[in-house]
Amino acid sequence: MSLNSIFQYFVPKDKKFFPLFEQAGANLIVMAKALKESVYITDLSKRAELNKKIEDLEHKGDDITHQIHLELGKNFITPFDREDIHSLASSLDDVADFIQGASNRMELYKVQTPSQAMKEIADLILEATEHVAKALNELRDLKNIRNITDSCVRINSVENKADYIFDKAVSELFEYEKDAITLIKTKEVLSAMEDATDKCEDVANVLESILVKNA
Amino acid sequence: MSLNSIFQYFVPKDKKFFPLFEQAGANLIVMAKALKESVYITDLSKRAELNKKIEDLEHKGDDITHQIHLELGKNFITPFDREDIHSLASSLDDVADFIQGASNRMELYKVQTPSQAMKEIADLILEATEHVAKALNELRDLKNIRNITDSCVRINSVENKADYIFDKAVSELFEYEKDAITLIKTKEVLSAMEDATDKCEDVANVLESILVKNA
Amino acid sequence: MSLNSIFQYFVPKDKKFFPLFEQAGANLIVMAKALKESVYITDLSKRAELNKKIEDLEHKGDDITHQIHLELGKNFITPFDREDIHSLASSLDDVADFIQGASNRMELYKVQTPSQAMKEIADLILEATEHVAKALNELRDLKNIRNITDSCVRINSVENKADYIFDKAVSELFEYEKDAITLIKTKEVLSAMEDATDKCEDVANVLESILVKNA
């Protein structure tokens, strides 16, 4: 019996993991939208509100991760490998951590006017989380393997773009920014943002590995 | 047969893993005490001695982790899931690494007078490691699940406090510290300290996941 | 039946994993050689070429890791524990990431003249990757356990040396470097380099854990 047939057999019954992964994906989109809003404004008190909102959403994400772990503890049979469920939950958690980290650094460092690179990477984070959520919504029905693969390819492409923008921005920073403290602030916010897209790529890698095993 | 009954059956026989985890916990307390002593003094030669002591303790911790891995290799039957033993050992190792990292940065950066926030977080690291050690000592006898859960709740609360102190200190640093090199030094020592409490929280998460599976 | 006898039985048949690990090891040596060449020159355009080459090699390494994951998905029987194959592939990937990270930071930060410490650590990275590759080549034939253990001991010794050089260099940097931006640049390049040797040590740890289980 192929793994796939086992998989097909259990998928329709799973009421535990898929809804949780879908919630995690939806939560990341809301976080990424708040981050994007935050870098496009210069009103510090509004940004502080958004930071608080992102922090609350990050806690919500933690709760979802926690529930996935609880379900792993309670269920002997899972829709795909336990280690993959664990890796998928962890990588989604990491995306949330870095989105919140980027927002929190802007707050702590009192960044007044986010740079152009920050805006561009925030756009890309939102794009990446949308593809992540889309892929997670397709997981339930593995017949659409093509759609998941397609989302993974797009996530990789978004990460490459973010990488390129980050490198260019850091290079310019070291060339033109003479104030070391401003340089540190900008570099660290950009770095957390770029890490968020890296973690979306990790999600895509886990998803691809799930597809390979169950296709 | 419930997982718990299997567990109860093997627990009394395990002479390998529990003593090692108890040693790892005790070692973390000694490390945290040395770190606390170190941030409360300004005598650089005494601090250098403490740093050497912490380094030796970190090596001792590495040896304990190594022994846990050796036992995992040799024993087919373990008191709880192999992956949980692995994660628990790794997270304890990480706590030691960051305590040593904080101490080493103070040494390398020649920090003369540790800040108030460093003292407060060092206090919290000691508190967290005490709860970690207490929980590890209770592992042997899973009848006291309540005690372990209680320690985990306290570790989480300590981590939240450390997080708050860290954020406030970094925010003030970017507001008032005009010397970039001093800012880097202070921020990086605080950051290693805060990471140490984060890793205690990771220990608590692994412990909770062990409880869920075996309760 | 001991694990070892199972192991001996399957090893001669494995045509999938060993060649991939050998490729990964060989790739790390080429990367380390390019990094070493890069820190010994001051010609920025030649260094940019080497950075591009290292980036391409890092992608090649990613492809090898990806193939290992694909094989893990397709093969139920593996020459040693699935989790160890996974850990070994990840730690090799991490070595490549930090070699590329060090090279990329030199490029982004426009480091003109690499420091003496950078040269020394680059030498050590090459030495470490050579031991890593040697150990990976011996994996196929576990009769030479002694050779693998020997390589692991040497990797640990190289990592200790790199650690010592890094600590000394950072300490001197904070003592003598008055320009914060130069300090950041130098520290971050050194830090990525030192991390590369740390990750070689992680490879050695995984190898030792494989030996323990299969000896």
XYZ file of C-alpha atoms in Angstrom:
645
model
C 0.000 0.000 0.000
C 1.499 3.321 -0.998
C 1.861 6.088 1.518
C -0.469 8.048 -0.676
C -3.339 5.647 -0.296
C -2.883 5.677 3.457
C -2.851 9.410 3.204
C -6.008 9.608 1.118
C -7.654 7.413 3.644
C -6.923 9.587 6.623
C -7.143 13.012 5.104
C -10.934 13.254 4.983
C -11.124 12.308 8.649
C -8.615 14.777 9.962
C -10.471 17.518 11.761
C -7.596 18.503 14.002
C -4.500 19.567 12.139
C -5.751 21.116 8.920
C -8.002 23.724 10.558
C -5.123 24.706 12.867
C -2.689 25.128 9.974
C -5.306 27.162 8.111
C -5.722 29.411 11.143
C -1.944 29.809 11.401
C -1.766 30.828 7.735
C -4.636 33.321 8.057
C -3.021 34.786 11.171
C 0.259 35.390 9.298
C -1.567 37.364 6.616
C -3.167 39.632 9.224
C 0.244 40.138 10.837
C 1.913 40.932 7.508
C -0.857 43.431 6.646
C -0.330 45.206 9.972
C 3.432 45.302 9.410
C 2.944 46.712 5.936
C 0.576 49.374 7.253
C 3.126 50.187 9.931
C 6.036 50.830 7.541
C 3.905 53.002 5.266
C 3.047 55.501 8.016
C 5.168 57.923 10.036
C 2.671 58.478 12.862
C 4.469 56.963 15.861
C 1.409 56.554 18.074
C -0.502 54.757 15.325
C 2.555 52.580 14.758
C 2.689 51.780 18.483
C -0.931 50.581 18.228
C -0.073 48.399 15.250
C 2.910 46.984 17.141
C 0.620 46.064 20.033
C -1.785 44.439 17.575
C 1.055 42.447 15.976
C 2.226 41.339 19.423
C -1.290 40.087 20.236
C -1.451 38.257 16.905
C 1.914 36.674 17.641
C 0.510 35.371 20.943
C -2.484 34.041 19.023
C -0.037 32.266 16.697
C 1.741 30.808 19.742
C -1.584 29.432 20.951
C -2.205 27.782 17.580
C 1.294 26.214 17.634
C 0.637 25.040 21.173
C -2.644 23.417 20.111
C -0.879 21.636 17.242
C 1.628 20.246 19.745
C -1.185 19.183 22.068
C -2.902 17.384 19.186
C 0.393 15.696 18.260
C 0.605 14.449 21.836
C -2.962 13.146 21.803
C -3.195 11.635 18.334
C -1.329 8.556 17.333
C -2.490 8.822 13.747
C -1.717 12.061 11.926
C -2.489 13.125 8.343
C 1.218 13.194 7.550
C 4.491 12.484 9.334
C 4.642 13.716 12.913
C 8.053 15.278 12.321
C 6.667 17.179 9.321
C 3.727 18.484 11.345
C 6.207 19.575 13.959
C 8.497 21.260 11.398
C 5.593 22.951 9.661
C 4.259 24.354 12.943
C 7.727 25.533 13.977
C 8.447 27.239 10.692
C 5.078 29.044 10.746
C 5.850 30.120 14.303
C 9.220 31.469 13.136
C 7.566 33.580 10.414
C 5.336 35.162 13.070
C 8.315 35.720 15.390
C 10.270 37.639 12.781
C 7.293 39.740 11.636
C 6.781 40.670 15.274
C 10.532 41.141 15.727
C 10.664 43.604 12.825
C 7.708 45.546 14.188
C 9.088 45.531 17.722
C 12.490 46.783 16.602
C 10.896 49.703 14.757
C 9.121 50.516 18.007
C 12.114 50.059 20.342
C 14.511 51.922 18.072
C 11.979 54.680 17.483
C 12.358 54.443 13.720
C 10.520 57.525 12.451
C 10.533 57.125 8.684
C 10.896 53.555 7.421
C 13.200 53.282 4.418
C 12.147 52.449 0.884
C 13.718 48.975 1.274
C 11.589 48.366 4.385
C 8.441 49.186 2.429
C 9.469 46.892 -0.417
C 10.312 43.981 1.871
C 7.093 44.492 3.869
C 5.191 44.186 0.555
C 7.086 40.970 -0.167
C 6.390 39.549 3.310
C 2.671 40.057 2.731
C 2.955 38.415 -0.691
C 4.863 35.470 0.808
C 2.365 34.943 3.642
C -0.502 34.974 1.117
C 1.181 32.155 -0.814
C 1.885 30.320 2.449
C -1.770 30.562 3.499
C -2.914 29.458 0.056
C -0.677 26.387 0.185
C -1.887 25.535 3.695
C -5.502 25.745 2.538
C -4.740 23.271 -0.249
C -3.099 20.763 2.117
C -6.451 19.343 3.132
C -7.049 18.124 -0.367
C -3.824 16.773 -1.735
C -5.341 16.328 -5.169
C -4.224 19.875 -5.868
C -0.543 19.125 -5.491
C 0.121 21.383 -8.435
C -1.351 24.378 -6.617
C 0.825 23.759 -3.553
C 3.935 23.369 -5.695
C 3.020 26.558 -7.480
C 2.723 28.455 -4.177
C 6.097 27.085 -3.065
C 7.745 28.274 -6.268
C 6.255 31.733 -5.736
C 7.437 31.840 -2.111
C 10.970 31.034 -3.272
C 10.807 33.764 -5.868
C 9.570 36.308 -3.292
C 12.395 35.315 -0.936
C 14.954 35.856 -3.690
C 13.580 39.342 -4.335
C 13.699 40.183 -0.613
C 17.262 38.887 -0.444
C 18.289 41.108 -3.331
C 16.625 44.212 -1.844
C 18.162 43.497 1.572
C 21.673 43.078 0.184
C 21.409 46.235 -1.880
C 20.039 48.251 1.044
C 22.720 47.042 3.471
C 25.437 47.714 0.923
C 24.173 51.284 0.441
C 23.849 51.719 4.177
C 27.522 50.906 4.703
C 28.429 53.166 1.811
C 26.393 56.244 2.676
C 25.205 56.146 6.291
C 27.792 57.816 8.473
C 25.825 57.654 11.732
C 26.551 54.256 13.279
C 23.443 54.185 15.476
C 21.135 54.911 12.533
C 22.988 52.239 10.573
C 22.421 49.666 13.353
C 18.712 50.526 13.621
C 18.053 50.316 9.902
C 20.119 47.178 9.391
C 18.432 45.330 12.242
C 14.890 46.151 11.181
C 15.683 45.121 7.593
C 17.368 41.983 8.865
C 14.312 40.842 10.862
C 12.160 41.502 7.790
C 14.443 39.549 5.514
C 14.482 36.707 8.054
C 10.669 36.634 7.894
C 10.825 35.880 4.160
C 13.569 33.271 4.800
C 11.231 31.547 7.211
C 8.449 31.566 4.605
C 10.926 29.726 2.383
C 11.462 27.195 5.200
C 7.674 26.679 5.246
C 7.797 26.041 1.487
C 10.620 23.515 1.979
C 8.623 21.601 4.587
C 5.566 21.634 2.312
C 7.612 20.299 -0.594
C 8.990 17.539 1.565
C 5.433 16.590 2.601
C 4.405 16.488 -1.052
C 7.319 14.233 -1.981
C 6.403 11.704 0.666
C 2.701 11.680 -0.078
C 2.571 12.091 -3.858
C -2.515 0.191 27.273
C -2.102 3.907 27.769
C 1.225 5.584 27.143
C 1.172 6.483 30.808
C 1.093 2.912 31.967
C 4.049 2.088 29.709
C 5.734 5.080 31.169
C 5.065 4.100 34.775
C 6.500 0.750 33.963
C 9.790 2.008 32.650
C 10.319 5.018 34.836
C 11.444 3.144 37.957
C 14.043 1.288 35.948
C 15.629 4.247 34.230
C 18.982 4.913 35.832
C 20.489 6.623 32.808
C 18.580 9.661 31.698
C 17.069 11.144 34.842
C 20.369 11.515 36.717
C 21.889 13.198 33.673
C 19.012 15.673 33.360
C 19.249 16.387 37.082
C 22.972 17.087 36.699
C 22.285 19.379 33.750
C 19.735 21.331 35.816
C 22.063 21.636 38.812
C 24.852 22.801 36.509
C 22.670 25.580 35.092
C 21.975 26.919 38.586
C 25.709 27.093 39.358
C 26.277 28.895 36.045
C 23.469 31.365 36.701
C 24.804 32.081 40.205
C 28.263 32.819 38.796
C 26.745 35.100 36.127
C 24.736 36.944 38.779
C 27.834 37.381 40.931
C 29.675 38.650 37.879
C 27.194 41.432 37.006
C 27.027 42.630 40.620
C 30.762 43.356 40.831
C 32.998 45.850 39.028
C 36.316 44.124 39.779
C 37.490 43.057 36.319
C 40.021 40.438 37.472
C 37.424 38.761 39.692
C 34.982 38.864 36.775
C 37.600 37.255 34.522
C 37.855 34.410 37.049
C 34.079 33.999 37.085
C 34.053 33.975 33.291
C 36.654 31.179 33.306
C 34.515 29.285 35.834
C 31.393 29.710 33.680
C 33.331 28.482 30.644
C 34.401 25.353 32.544
C 30.809 24.777 33.666
C 29.655 25.142 30.095
C 32.118 22.403 29.069
C 30.768 20.268 31.902
C 27.274 20.859 30.493
C 28.511 19.814 27.042
C 29.805 16.569 28.556
C 26.405 15.894 30.132
C 24.661 16.530 26.791
C 27.174 14.244 25.121
C 26.454 11.477 27.643
C 22.710 11.856 27.037
C 23.338 11.405 23.301
C 25.543 8.373 23.975
C 22.793 6.834 26.120
C 20.245 7.554 23.377
C 22.491 5.662 20.979
C 22.857 2.703 23.312
C 19.334 2.378 24.714
C 16.447 1.241 22.625
C 13.996 1.847 25.437
C 13.870 5.342 26.881
C 11.684 6.778 29.670
C 9.991 9.065 27.176
C 10.137 9.765 23.430
C 13.632 9.805 21.983
C 12.931 13.063 20.159
C 11.809 14.670 23.430
C 14.975 13.534 25.201
C 16.930 15.009 22.339
C 15.003 18.306 22.423
C 15.255 18.554 26.199
C 19.021 18.005 26.124
C 19.441 20.537 23.303
C 17.376 23.209 25.002
C 19.308 22.784 28.279
C 22.515 23.055 26.282
C 21.249 26.271 24.709
C 20.553 27.821 28.127
C 24.160 27.094 29.137
C 25.467 28.502 25.838
C 23.700 31.824 26.300
C 24.681 32.188 29.969
C 28.268 31.617 28.896
C 27.777 33.898 25.885
C 26.582 36.747 28.118
C 29.529 36.278 30.477
C 32.012 36.022 27.624
C 30.709 39.187 25.944
C 31.125 41.131 29.177
C 34.701 39.894 29.248
C 35.512 40.497 25.568
C 33.885 43.913 25.488
C 35.515 44.885 28.777
C 32.191 45.978 30.261
C 33.209 47.765 33.461
C 29.924 48.520 35.193
C 27.025 46.258 34.250
C 23.755 48.142 33.825
C 20.741 47.912 36.122
C 18.896 45.916 33.432
C 21.771 43.390 33.313
C 21.473 42.874 37.067
C 17.718 42.430 36.857
C 17.905 39.942 33.993
C 20.738 38.027 35.727
C 18.425 37.690 38.754
C 15.698 36.383 36.466
C 18.040 33.898 34.760
C 18.901 32.442 38.166
C 15.203 32.262 39.040
C 14.417 30.554 35.728
C 17.214 27.967 36.075
C 15.986 27.154 39.602
C 12.531 26.395 38.226
C 14.084 24.401 35.368
C 16.138 22.297 37.811
C 13.102 21.777 40.030
C 11.034 20.538 37.095
C 13.833 18.202 35.982
C 14.048 16.743 39.478
C 10.317 15.988 39.378
C 10.542 14.236 35.997
C 11.628 10.992 37.603
C 8.323 10.689 39.371
C 5.599 11.750 37.014
C 2.995 11.566 39.762
C 3.874 15.164 40.532
C 2.756 16.471 37.179
C 1.259 19.442 38.960
C 4.678 20.483 40.276
C 6.239 20.310 36.824
C 3.394 22.304 35.300
C 3.760 24.840 38.069
C 7.492 25.253 37.345
C 6.740 25.683 33.647
C 4.216 28.430 34.375
C 6.790 30.202 36.534
C 9.474 29.907 33.841
C 7.103 31.516 31.347
C 6.368 34.314 33.752
C 10.095 34.929 34.368
C 10.717 35.014 30.623
C 7.969 37.613 30.181
C 9.569 39.808 32.826
C 13.000 39.484 31.202
C 11.463 40.358 27.848
C 9.900 43.483 29.285
C 13.136 44.607 30.967
C 15.130 43.917 27.798
C 12.755 45.884 25.564
C 12.708 48.832 27.954
C 16.506 48.827 28.293
C 17.103 48.656 24.535
C 14.568 51.386 23.917
C 16.304 53.649 26.454
C 19.663 52.763 24.988
C 18.621 53.961 21.546
C 17.108 57.065 23.085
C 19.937 58.166 25.375
C 23.183 56.407 24.462
C 25.050 58.527 21.960
C 28.205 56.403 21.811
C 27.594 53.675 19.234
C 30.246 51.287 20.564
C 28.875 51.466 24.118
C 25.412 50.899 22.668
C 26.577 47.781 20.792
C 28.309 46.361 23.891
C 25.345 46.901 26.196
C 22.776 45.678 23.681
C 24.703 42.481 22.912
C 25.267 41.517 26.541
C 21.579 42.148 27.317
C 20.585 40.232 24.230
C 22.557 37.093 25.222
C 20.988 37.318 28.685
C 17.488 37.651 27.325
C 18.154 34.712 24.988
C 19.100 32.626 28.046
C 15.612 33.168 29.500
C 14.052 32.428 26.085
C 15.866 29.100 26.081
C 14.534 28.347 29.582
C 11.094 28.870 28.072
C 11.995 26.366 25.335
C 12.871 23.882 28.101
C 9.448 24.511 29.651
C 7.776 23.909 26.263
C 9.555 20.578 25.837
C 8.598 19.571 29.385
C 4.960 20.458 28.735
C 4.960 18.420 25.569
C 6.384 15.441 27.514
C 3.633 15.840 30.111
C 0.914 15.906 27.466
C 2.104 12.646 25.955
C 2.567 10.829 29.240
C -0.272 12.151 31.375
C 20.430 -8.733 15.737
C 22.559 -5.726 16.511
C 22.006 -2.441 14.745
C 25.478 -2.867 13.367
C 24.677 -6.053 11.518
C 21.611 -4.425 9.985
C 23.858 -1.561 9.055
C 26.537 -3.761 7.456
C 23.820 -5.389 5.487
C 22.432 -2.255 3.973
C 25.556 -0.197 3.546
C 26.901 -1.939 0.454
C 23.572 -1.424 -1.271
C 23.178 2.249 -0.614
C 23.831 4.138 -3.825
C 21.778 7.154 -2.865
C 22.915 8.871 0.289
C 26.672 8.302 0.435
C 27.442 9.846 -2.958
C 25.326 12.875 -2.041
C 27.125 13.374 1.267
C 30.458 13.003 -0.514
C 29.403 15.677 -3.006
C 28.330 17.955 -0.177
C 31.728 17.541 1.509
C 33.657 18.178 -1.701
C 31.528 21.266 -2.351
C 32.383 22.686 1.086
C 36.104 22.366 0.370
C 35.748 24.295 -2.897
C 33.752 26.987 -1.053
C 36.343 27.224 1.736
C 39.170 27.510 -0.807
C 37.379 30.381 -2.555
C 36.772 32.123 0.779
C 40.434 31.738 1.712
C 41.520 33.131 -1.649
C 39.111 36.013 -1.124
C 40.487 37.109 2.274
C 44.090 36.945 1.026
C 43.542 39.475 -1.755
C 42.645 43.177 -1.736
C 41.441 43.381 -5.348
C 37.735 44.186 -4.929
C 36.657 43.151 -8.424
C 38.408 39.777 -8.109
C 36.757 39.374 -4.677
C 33.348 40.157 -6.194
C 33.954 37.320 -8.694
C 34.874 34.944 -5.881
C 31.751 35.992 -3.975
C 29.624 35.174 -7.026
C 31.377 31.805 -7.300
C 30.736 31.075 -3.613
C 27.081 32.020 -4.063
C 26.781 29.583 -6.982
C 28.450 26.857 -4.919
C 26.041 27.540 -2.092
C 23.137 27.008 -4.512
C 24.782 23.775 -5.627
C 24.935 22.756 -1.964
C 21.229 23.585 -1.595
C 20.490 21.295 -4.534
C 22.437 18.456 -2.881
C 20.520 18.974 0.400
C 17.287 19.009 -1.568
C 18.193 15.709 -3.262
C 18.975 14.157 0.128
C 15.516 15.204 1.326
C 13.923 13.807 -1.834
C 15.726 10.485 -1.280
C 14.571 10.454 2.348
C 11.021 10.873 1.087
C 11.358 8.055 -1.428
C 13.359 5.490 0.551
C 11.904 3.642 3.466
C 15.235 1.968 4.199
C 18.186 4.245 4.830
C 21.825 3.403 5.671
C 21.416 5.012 9.087
C 18.660 6.715 11.079
C 16.478 9.058 9.083
C 16.791 11.770 11.709
C 20.595 11.509 11.533
C 20.559 11.810 7.753
C 18.371 14.854 8.151
C 20.639 16.385 10.822
C 23.777 15.651 8.829
C 22.344 17.265 5.695
C 21.170 20.312 7.682
C 24.483 20.823 9.425
C 26.387 20.598 6.119
C 23.961 23.112 4.674
C 24.633 25.419 7.624
C 28.405 25.290 7.028
C 27.820 26.382 3.426
C 25.435 29.145 4.545
C 27.972 30.691 6.902
C 30.862 30.458 4.434
C 28.673 32.242 1.927
C 27.480 34.663 4.637
C 31.069 35.619 5.489
C 31.910 36.179 1.834
C 28.723 38.136 1.204
C 29.292 40.408 4.201
C 32.804 41.240 2.962
C 31.186 42.175 -0.340
C 28.240 44.152 1.071
C 30.345 45.991 3.634
C 33.042 46.701 1.056
C 35.778 45.343 3.309
C 38.980 46.385 1.552
C 41.732 44.715 3.564
C 40.662 41.630 5.520
C 42.222 41.470 8.987
C 44.867 38.989 10.131
C 42.211 37.188 12.213
C 40.030 36.784 9.086
C 42.922 35.143 7.264
C 43.623 32.810 10.163
C 39.985 31.774 10.561
C 39.638 31.301 6.771
C 42.636 28.907 6.964
C 40.896 27.043 9.791
C 37.585 26.848 7.896
C 39.402 25.188 5.000
C 41.112 22.785 7.406
C 37.777 21.961 9.069
C 35.977 21.338 5.756
C 38.804 19.022 4.663
C 38.301 16.933 7.816
C 34.528 17.027 7.281
C 34.893 15.775 3.707
C 37.337 13.074 4.795
C 34.919 11.821 7.440
C 32.034 11.820 4.952
C 34.116 9.770 2.510
C 34.737 7.175 5.230
C 31.040 6.883 6.114
C 30.438 4.453 3.280
C 32.697 1.923 4.892
C 32.083 1.962 8.596
C 34.983 -0.386 9.220
C 37.163 2.711 9.441
C 35.399 4.091 12.469
C 38.764 5.125 13.839
C 39.368 7.425 10.856
C 36.005 9.122 11.283
C 36.562 9.591 15.010
C 39.968 11.008 14.243
C 38.496 13.551 11.808
C 35.894 14.554 14.402
C 38.592 15.140 17.017
C 40.479 17.315 14.556
C 37.357 19.311 13.674
C 36.795 20.014 17.370
C 40.379 21.153 17.740
C 40.095 23.462 14.727
C 36.894 24.939 16.134
C 38.622 25.646 19.454
C 41.416 27.474 17.658
C 38.918 29.554 15.650
C 37.046 30.358 18.853
C 40.228 31.579 20.490
C 41.209 33.739 17.517
C 37.700 35.174 17.269
C 37.544 36.076 20.956
C 40.971 37.704 20.861
C 40.151 39.665 17.699
C 36.810 40.918 19.039
C 38.391 41.879 22.329
C 41.083 43.905 20.525
C 38.464 45.435 18.275
C 36.531 46.801 21.256
C 39.783 48.003 22.805
C 41.365 49.752 19.824
C 38.795 50.376 17.082
C 37.236 53.778 17.613
C 35.145 53.840 14.433
C 31.862 52.090 15.221
C 31.012 51.271 11.607
C 34.409 49.641 10.983
C 33.941 47.738 14.227
C 30.533 46.435 13.112
C 31.865 45.379 9.703
C 34.883 43.535 11.085
C 32.970 41.895 13.910
C 30.204 40.627 11.636
C 32.528 39.135 9.034
C 34.557 37.410 11.778
C 31.357 36.241 13.411
C 30.044 34.550 10.233
C 33.449 32.885 9.820
C 33.520 31.637 13.381
C 29.957 30.342 12.959
C 31.146 28.327 9.940
C 33.631 26.454 12.151
C 30.920 26.004 14.820
C 28.741 24.350 12.210
C 31.619 22.041 11.227
C 31.642 21.011 14.886
C 27.894 20.311 14.636
C 28.667 18.038 11.670
C 31.251 16.229 13.826
C 28.666 15.817 16.608
C 26.152 14.261 14.228
C 28.839 11.939 12.843
C 29.817 10.855 16.363
C 26.196 10.150 17.199
C 25.915 8.012 14.029
C 29.050 6.085 15.045
C 27.703 5.416 18.533
C 24.505 3.943 17.171
C 26.159 1.795 14.538
C 29.402 0.696 16.169
